[in-house]
Short mmCIF file of C-alpha atoms in Angstrom, two decimals:
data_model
loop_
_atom_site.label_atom_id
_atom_site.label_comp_id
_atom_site.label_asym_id
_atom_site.label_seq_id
_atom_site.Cartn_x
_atom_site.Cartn_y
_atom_site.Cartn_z
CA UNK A 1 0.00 0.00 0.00
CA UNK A 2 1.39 3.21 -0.93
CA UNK A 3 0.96 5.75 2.06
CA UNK A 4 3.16 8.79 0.84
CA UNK A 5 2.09 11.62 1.93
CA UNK A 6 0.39 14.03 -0.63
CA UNK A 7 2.32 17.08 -1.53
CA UNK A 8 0.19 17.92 -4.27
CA UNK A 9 -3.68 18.20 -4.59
CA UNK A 10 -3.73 16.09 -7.98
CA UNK A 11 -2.95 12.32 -8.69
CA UNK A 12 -0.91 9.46 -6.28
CA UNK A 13 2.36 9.78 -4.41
CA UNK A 14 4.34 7.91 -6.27
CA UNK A 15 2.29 7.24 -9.52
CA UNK A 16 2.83 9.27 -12.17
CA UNK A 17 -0.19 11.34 -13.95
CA UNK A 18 -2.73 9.61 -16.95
CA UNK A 19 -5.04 11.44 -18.89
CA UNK A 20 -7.79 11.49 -15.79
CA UNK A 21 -4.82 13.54 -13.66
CA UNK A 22 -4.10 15.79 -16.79
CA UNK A 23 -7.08 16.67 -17.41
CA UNK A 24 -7.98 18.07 -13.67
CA UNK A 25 -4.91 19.48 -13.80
CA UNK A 26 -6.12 21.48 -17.05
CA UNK A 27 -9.54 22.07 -15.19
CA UNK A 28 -7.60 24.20 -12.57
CA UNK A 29 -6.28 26.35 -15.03
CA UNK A 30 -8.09 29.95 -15.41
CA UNK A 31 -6.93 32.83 -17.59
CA UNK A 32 -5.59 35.76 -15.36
CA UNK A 33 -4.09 38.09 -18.37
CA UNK A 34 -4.26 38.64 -21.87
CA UNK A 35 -1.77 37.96 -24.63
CA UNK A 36 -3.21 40.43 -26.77
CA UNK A 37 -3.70 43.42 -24.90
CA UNK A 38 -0.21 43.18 -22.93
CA UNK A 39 2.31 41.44 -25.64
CA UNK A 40 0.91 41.32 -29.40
CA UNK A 41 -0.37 45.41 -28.69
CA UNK A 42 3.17 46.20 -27.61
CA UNK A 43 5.11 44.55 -30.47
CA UNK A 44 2.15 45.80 -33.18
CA UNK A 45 3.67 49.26 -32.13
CA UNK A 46 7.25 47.90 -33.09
CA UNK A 47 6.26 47.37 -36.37
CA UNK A 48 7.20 50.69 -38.13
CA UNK A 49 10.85 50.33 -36.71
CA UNK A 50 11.58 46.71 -37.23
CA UNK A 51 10.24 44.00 -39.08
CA UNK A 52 7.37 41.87 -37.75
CA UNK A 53 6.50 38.46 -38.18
CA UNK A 54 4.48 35.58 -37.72
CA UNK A 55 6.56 32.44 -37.33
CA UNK A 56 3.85 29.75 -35.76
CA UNK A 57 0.35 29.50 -34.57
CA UNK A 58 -1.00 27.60 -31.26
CA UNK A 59 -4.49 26.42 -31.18
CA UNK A 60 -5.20 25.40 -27.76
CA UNK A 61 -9.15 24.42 -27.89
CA UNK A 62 -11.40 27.47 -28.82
CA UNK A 63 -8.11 29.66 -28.17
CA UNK A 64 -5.50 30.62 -30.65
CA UNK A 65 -2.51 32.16 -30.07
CA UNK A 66 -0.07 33.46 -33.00
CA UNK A 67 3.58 33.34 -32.38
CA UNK A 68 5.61 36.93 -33.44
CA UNK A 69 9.19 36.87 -33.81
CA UNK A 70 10.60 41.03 -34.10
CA UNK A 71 14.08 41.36 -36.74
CA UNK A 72 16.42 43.93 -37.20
CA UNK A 73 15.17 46.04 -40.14
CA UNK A 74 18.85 46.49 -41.72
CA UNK A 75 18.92 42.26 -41.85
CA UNK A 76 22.54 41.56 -43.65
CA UNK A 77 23.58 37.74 -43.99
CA UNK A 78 27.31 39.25 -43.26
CA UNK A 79 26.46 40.07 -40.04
CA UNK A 80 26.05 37.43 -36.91
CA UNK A 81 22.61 37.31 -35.44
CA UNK A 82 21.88 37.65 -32.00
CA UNK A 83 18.88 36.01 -30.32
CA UNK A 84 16.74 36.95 -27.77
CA UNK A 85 13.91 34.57 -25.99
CA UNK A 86 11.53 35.12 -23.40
CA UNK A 87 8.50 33.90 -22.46
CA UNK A 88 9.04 30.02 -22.44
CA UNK A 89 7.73 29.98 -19.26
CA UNK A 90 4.65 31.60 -19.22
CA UNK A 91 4.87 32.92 -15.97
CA UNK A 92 8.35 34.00 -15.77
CA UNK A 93 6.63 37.97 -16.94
CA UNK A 94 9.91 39.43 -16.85
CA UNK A 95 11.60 37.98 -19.75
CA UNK A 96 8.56 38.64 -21.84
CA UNK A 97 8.32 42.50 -21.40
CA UNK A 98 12.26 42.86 -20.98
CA UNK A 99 12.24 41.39 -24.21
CA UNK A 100 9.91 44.06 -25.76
CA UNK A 101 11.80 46.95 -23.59
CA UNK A 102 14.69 46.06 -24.96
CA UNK A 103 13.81 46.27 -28.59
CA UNK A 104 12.21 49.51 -27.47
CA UNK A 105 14.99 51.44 -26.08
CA UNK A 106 18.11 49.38 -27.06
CA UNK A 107 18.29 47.42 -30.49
CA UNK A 108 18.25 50.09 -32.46
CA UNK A 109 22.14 50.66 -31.17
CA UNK A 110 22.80 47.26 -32.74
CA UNK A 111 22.09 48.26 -36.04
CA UNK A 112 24.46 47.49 -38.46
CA UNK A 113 26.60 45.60 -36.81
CA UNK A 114 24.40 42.18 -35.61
CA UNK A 115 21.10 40.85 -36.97
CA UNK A 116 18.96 40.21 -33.84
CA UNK A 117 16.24 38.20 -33.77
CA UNK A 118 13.56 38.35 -30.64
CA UNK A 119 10.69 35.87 -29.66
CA UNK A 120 9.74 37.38 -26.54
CA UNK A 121 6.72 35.12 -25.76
CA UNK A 122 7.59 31.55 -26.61
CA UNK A 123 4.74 29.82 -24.67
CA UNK A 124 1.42 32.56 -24.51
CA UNK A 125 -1.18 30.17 -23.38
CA UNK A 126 1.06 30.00 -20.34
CA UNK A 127 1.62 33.67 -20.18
CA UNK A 128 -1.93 34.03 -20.05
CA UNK A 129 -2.54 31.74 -17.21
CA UNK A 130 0.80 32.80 -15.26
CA UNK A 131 1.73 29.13 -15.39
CA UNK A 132 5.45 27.00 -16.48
CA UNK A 133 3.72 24.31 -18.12
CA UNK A 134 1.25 23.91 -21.73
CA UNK A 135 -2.33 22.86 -21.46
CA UNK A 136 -0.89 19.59 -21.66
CA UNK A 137 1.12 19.43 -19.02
CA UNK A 138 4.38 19.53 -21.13
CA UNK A 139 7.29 21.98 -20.05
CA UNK A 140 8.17 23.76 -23.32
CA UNK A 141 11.91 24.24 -21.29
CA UNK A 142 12.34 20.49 -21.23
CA UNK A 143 10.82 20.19 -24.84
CA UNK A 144 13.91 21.70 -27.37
CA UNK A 145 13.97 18.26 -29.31
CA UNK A 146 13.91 17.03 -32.53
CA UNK A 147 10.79 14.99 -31.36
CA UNK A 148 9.38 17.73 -29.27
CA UNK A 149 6.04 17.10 -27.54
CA UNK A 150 5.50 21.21 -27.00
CA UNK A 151 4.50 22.25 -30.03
CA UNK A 152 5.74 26.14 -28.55
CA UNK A 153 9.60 24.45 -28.52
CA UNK A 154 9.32 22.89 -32.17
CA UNK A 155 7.80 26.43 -33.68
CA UNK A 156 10.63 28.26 -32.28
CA UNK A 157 13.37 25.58 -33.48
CA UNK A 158 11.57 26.35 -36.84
CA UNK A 159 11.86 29.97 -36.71
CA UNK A 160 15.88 29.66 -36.00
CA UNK A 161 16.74 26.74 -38.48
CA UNK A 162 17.85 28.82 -41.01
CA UNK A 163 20.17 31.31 -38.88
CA UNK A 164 21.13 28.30 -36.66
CA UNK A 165 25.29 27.86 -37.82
CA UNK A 166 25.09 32.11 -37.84
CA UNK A 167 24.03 32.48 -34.38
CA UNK A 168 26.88 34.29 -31.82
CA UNK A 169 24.93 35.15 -28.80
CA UNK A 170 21.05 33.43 -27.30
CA UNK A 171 19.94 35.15 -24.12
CA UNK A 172 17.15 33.42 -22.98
CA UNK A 173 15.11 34.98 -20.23
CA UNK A 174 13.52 33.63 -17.16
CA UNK A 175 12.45 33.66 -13.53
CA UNK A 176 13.16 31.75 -10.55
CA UNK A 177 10.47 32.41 -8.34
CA UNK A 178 8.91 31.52 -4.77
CA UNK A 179 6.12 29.63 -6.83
CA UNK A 180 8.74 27.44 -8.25
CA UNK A 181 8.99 25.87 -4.78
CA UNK A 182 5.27 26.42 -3.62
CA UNK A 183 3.60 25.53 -7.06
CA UNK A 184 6.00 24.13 -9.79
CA UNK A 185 8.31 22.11 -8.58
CA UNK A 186 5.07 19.88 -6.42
CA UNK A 187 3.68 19.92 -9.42
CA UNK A 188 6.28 18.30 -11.48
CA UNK A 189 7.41 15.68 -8.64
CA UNK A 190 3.39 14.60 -8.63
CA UNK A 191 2.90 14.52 -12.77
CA UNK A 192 6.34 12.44 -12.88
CA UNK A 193 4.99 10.21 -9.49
CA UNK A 194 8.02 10.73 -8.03
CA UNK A 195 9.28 12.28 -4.53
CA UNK A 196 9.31 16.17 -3.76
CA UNK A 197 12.53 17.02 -2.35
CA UNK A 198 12.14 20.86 -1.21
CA UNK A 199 14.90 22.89 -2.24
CA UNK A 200 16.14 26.67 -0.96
CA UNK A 201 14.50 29.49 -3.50
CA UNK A 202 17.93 32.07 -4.58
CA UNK A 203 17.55 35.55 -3.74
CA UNK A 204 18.97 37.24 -6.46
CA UNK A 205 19.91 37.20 -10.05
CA UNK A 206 22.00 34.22 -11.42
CA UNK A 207 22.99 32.34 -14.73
CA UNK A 208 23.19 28.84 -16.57
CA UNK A 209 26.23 28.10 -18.42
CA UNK A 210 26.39 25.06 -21.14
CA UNK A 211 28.16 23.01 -19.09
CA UNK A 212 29.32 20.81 -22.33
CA UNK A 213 30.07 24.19 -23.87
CA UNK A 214 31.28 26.62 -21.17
CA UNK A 215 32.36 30.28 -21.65
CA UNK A 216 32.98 31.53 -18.23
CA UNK A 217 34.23 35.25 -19.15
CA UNK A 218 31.37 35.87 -21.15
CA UNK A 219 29.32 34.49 -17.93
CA UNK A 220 30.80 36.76 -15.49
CA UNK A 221 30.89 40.07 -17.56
CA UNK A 222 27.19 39.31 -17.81
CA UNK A 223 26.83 39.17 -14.01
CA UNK A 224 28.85 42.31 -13.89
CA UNK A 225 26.61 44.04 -16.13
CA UNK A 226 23.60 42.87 -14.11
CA UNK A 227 24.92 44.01 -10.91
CA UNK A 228 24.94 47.03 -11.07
CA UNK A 229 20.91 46.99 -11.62
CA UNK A 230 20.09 44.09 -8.83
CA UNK A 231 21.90 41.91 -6.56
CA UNK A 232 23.42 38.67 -7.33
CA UNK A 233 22.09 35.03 -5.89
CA UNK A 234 24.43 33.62 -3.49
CA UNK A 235 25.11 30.35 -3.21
CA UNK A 236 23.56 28.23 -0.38
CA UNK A 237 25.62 26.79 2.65
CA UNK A 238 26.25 23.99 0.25
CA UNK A 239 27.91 26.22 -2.25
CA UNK A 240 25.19 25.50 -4.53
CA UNK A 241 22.18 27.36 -6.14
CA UNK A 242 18.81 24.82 -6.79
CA UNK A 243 21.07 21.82 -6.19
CA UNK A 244 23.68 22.63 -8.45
CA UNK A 245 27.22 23.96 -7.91
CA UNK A 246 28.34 27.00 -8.59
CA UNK A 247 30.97 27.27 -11.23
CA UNK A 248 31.61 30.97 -10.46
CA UNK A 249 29.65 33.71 -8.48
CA UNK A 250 26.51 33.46 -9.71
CA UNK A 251 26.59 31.10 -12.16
CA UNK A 252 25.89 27.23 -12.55
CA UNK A 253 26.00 24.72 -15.22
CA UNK A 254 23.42 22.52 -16.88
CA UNK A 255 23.91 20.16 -19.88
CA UNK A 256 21.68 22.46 -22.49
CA UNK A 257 21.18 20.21 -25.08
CA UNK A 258 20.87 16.78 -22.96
CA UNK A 259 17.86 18.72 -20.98
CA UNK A 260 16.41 19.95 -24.00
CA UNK A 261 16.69 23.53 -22.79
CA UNK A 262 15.99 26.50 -24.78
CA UNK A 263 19.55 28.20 -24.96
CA UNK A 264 20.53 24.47 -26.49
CA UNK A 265 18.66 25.84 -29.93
CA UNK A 266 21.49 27.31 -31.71
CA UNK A 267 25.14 26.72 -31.83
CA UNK A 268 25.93 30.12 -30.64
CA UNK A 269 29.19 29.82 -28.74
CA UNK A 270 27.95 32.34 -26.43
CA UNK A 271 24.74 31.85 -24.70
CA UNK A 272 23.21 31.64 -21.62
CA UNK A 273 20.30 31.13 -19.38
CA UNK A 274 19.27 34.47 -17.09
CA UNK A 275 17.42 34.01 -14.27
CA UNK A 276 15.78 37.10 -12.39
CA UNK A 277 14.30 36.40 -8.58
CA UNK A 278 11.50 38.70 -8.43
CA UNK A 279 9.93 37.75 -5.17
CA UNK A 280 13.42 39.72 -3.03
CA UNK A 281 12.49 42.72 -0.97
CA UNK A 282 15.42 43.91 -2.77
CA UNK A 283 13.99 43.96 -6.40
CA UNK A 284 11.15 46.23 -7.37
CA UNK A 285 9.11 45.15 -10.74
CA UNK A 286 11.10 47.44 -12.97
#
């Protein structure tokens, strides 16, 4: 007899999730923002300084949700391209409209000298319903495959196919939050029947490195950028942020491409994985 406790209001301790546990899990779900009015309005009002596209279309059920990439107007194949994400996880709001700031304020600077190429709202379903995870219960961050079973991941793999060999930087942008630990991570451990372990939340900003791929100075002048707008994470009596070790102040190292992770789409030699903690007393929403 299985008597785990529950950590998580849907499915068994120890079992992982079928169709019945999926589907309640969808059923929970309620739409807290909108796509249009907060993301496509803002990039619509890109369009007379840089080039606007469609590059996929989600239809989740009676909802459909096109996917808009933003290019550098002066596009030159001579030049290296640059790419931007945010937005794979729904939830994580910051990457989405630092994304669209950016393009705003900053990438007209780049002109002339790199393409860059934005998707600042990878997964909008999620965005709309400030959750990680698809309606199906798929994390589109897990999902950068060949085979992918998010159809959010395979649209954007589409979109960068052709530029993929031309790529020098990715910076794709995310959160770690308190909800990760209260929400996200239970929810995962349940769906996958195995064990939560709880883990200590960072305060502060940090980084993921390719850690079949590293570039370390390109890492820390990052985090020295960054600091001088918030505080960097530090790492945990362990030494370790989430688990992992640190492989310099404020940075750790995941396998991109064996995780299937986002920043694993191009072979840019430099790329990396931001992660902003919102939830400090010591960061304010802008």
């Amino acid at each position: 007899m299985n008597t785990a406790p529950a950590f998580y209001p849907i499915g068994t301790p120890g079992t992982p999730w079928g169709d019945v546990e999926r589907a309640e899990w969808l059923s929970r779900q309620s739409r807290q923002r909108s796509y249009e009015s907060e993301v496509l309005s803002v990039i619509e009002r890109l369009r007379p300084r840089f080039d606007v596209g469609q590059y996929g279309h989600l239809d989740y059920g009676t909802e459909s949700y096109p996917l808009m990439a933003i290019r550098s107007r002066d596009w030159r194949d001579d030049l290296p391209v640059m790419l931007i994400t945010g937005g794979v996880h729904g939830y994580e709001t910051s990457g989405v409209h630092g994304a669209l700031q950016f393009v705003d304020q900053r990438a007209e600077d780049y002109a002339g000298r790199v393409n860059l190429l934005v998707a600042p709202c990878v997964s909008p379903w999620a965005y709309e319903r400030i959750h990680r995870w698809n309606p199906n219960a798929v994390d589109p961050n897990r999902s950068f495959r060949h085979d992918s079973a998010a159809e959010e991941s395979a649209a954007l793999m589409q979109l960068v196919a052709p530029v993929l060999d031309r790529a020098l930087m990715h910076m794709d942008l995310h959160e770690t939050t308190d909800t990760d630990e209260s929400e996200f991570r239970p929810a995962l451990a349940a769906r996958d029947g195995k064990p939560f372990e709880p883990c200590e939340i960072p305060d502060g900003f940090y980084l993921v490195d390719d850690s079949e791929n590293p570039h370390s100075e390109f890492q820390l002048a990052v985090i020295e950028a960054v600091e001088k707008v918030t505080h960097i994470a530090p790492a945990d009596e362990n030494g370790e942020i989430l688990g992992s070790p640190m492989a310099a102040r404020g940075v750790i190292q995941y396998p991109l491409k064996q995780l299937g992770l986002c920043a694993s789409v191009t072979s840019a030699p430099y790329k990396t994985t931001t992660e902003v903690y919102p939830d400090s007393p010591r960061a304010t929403p802008e």
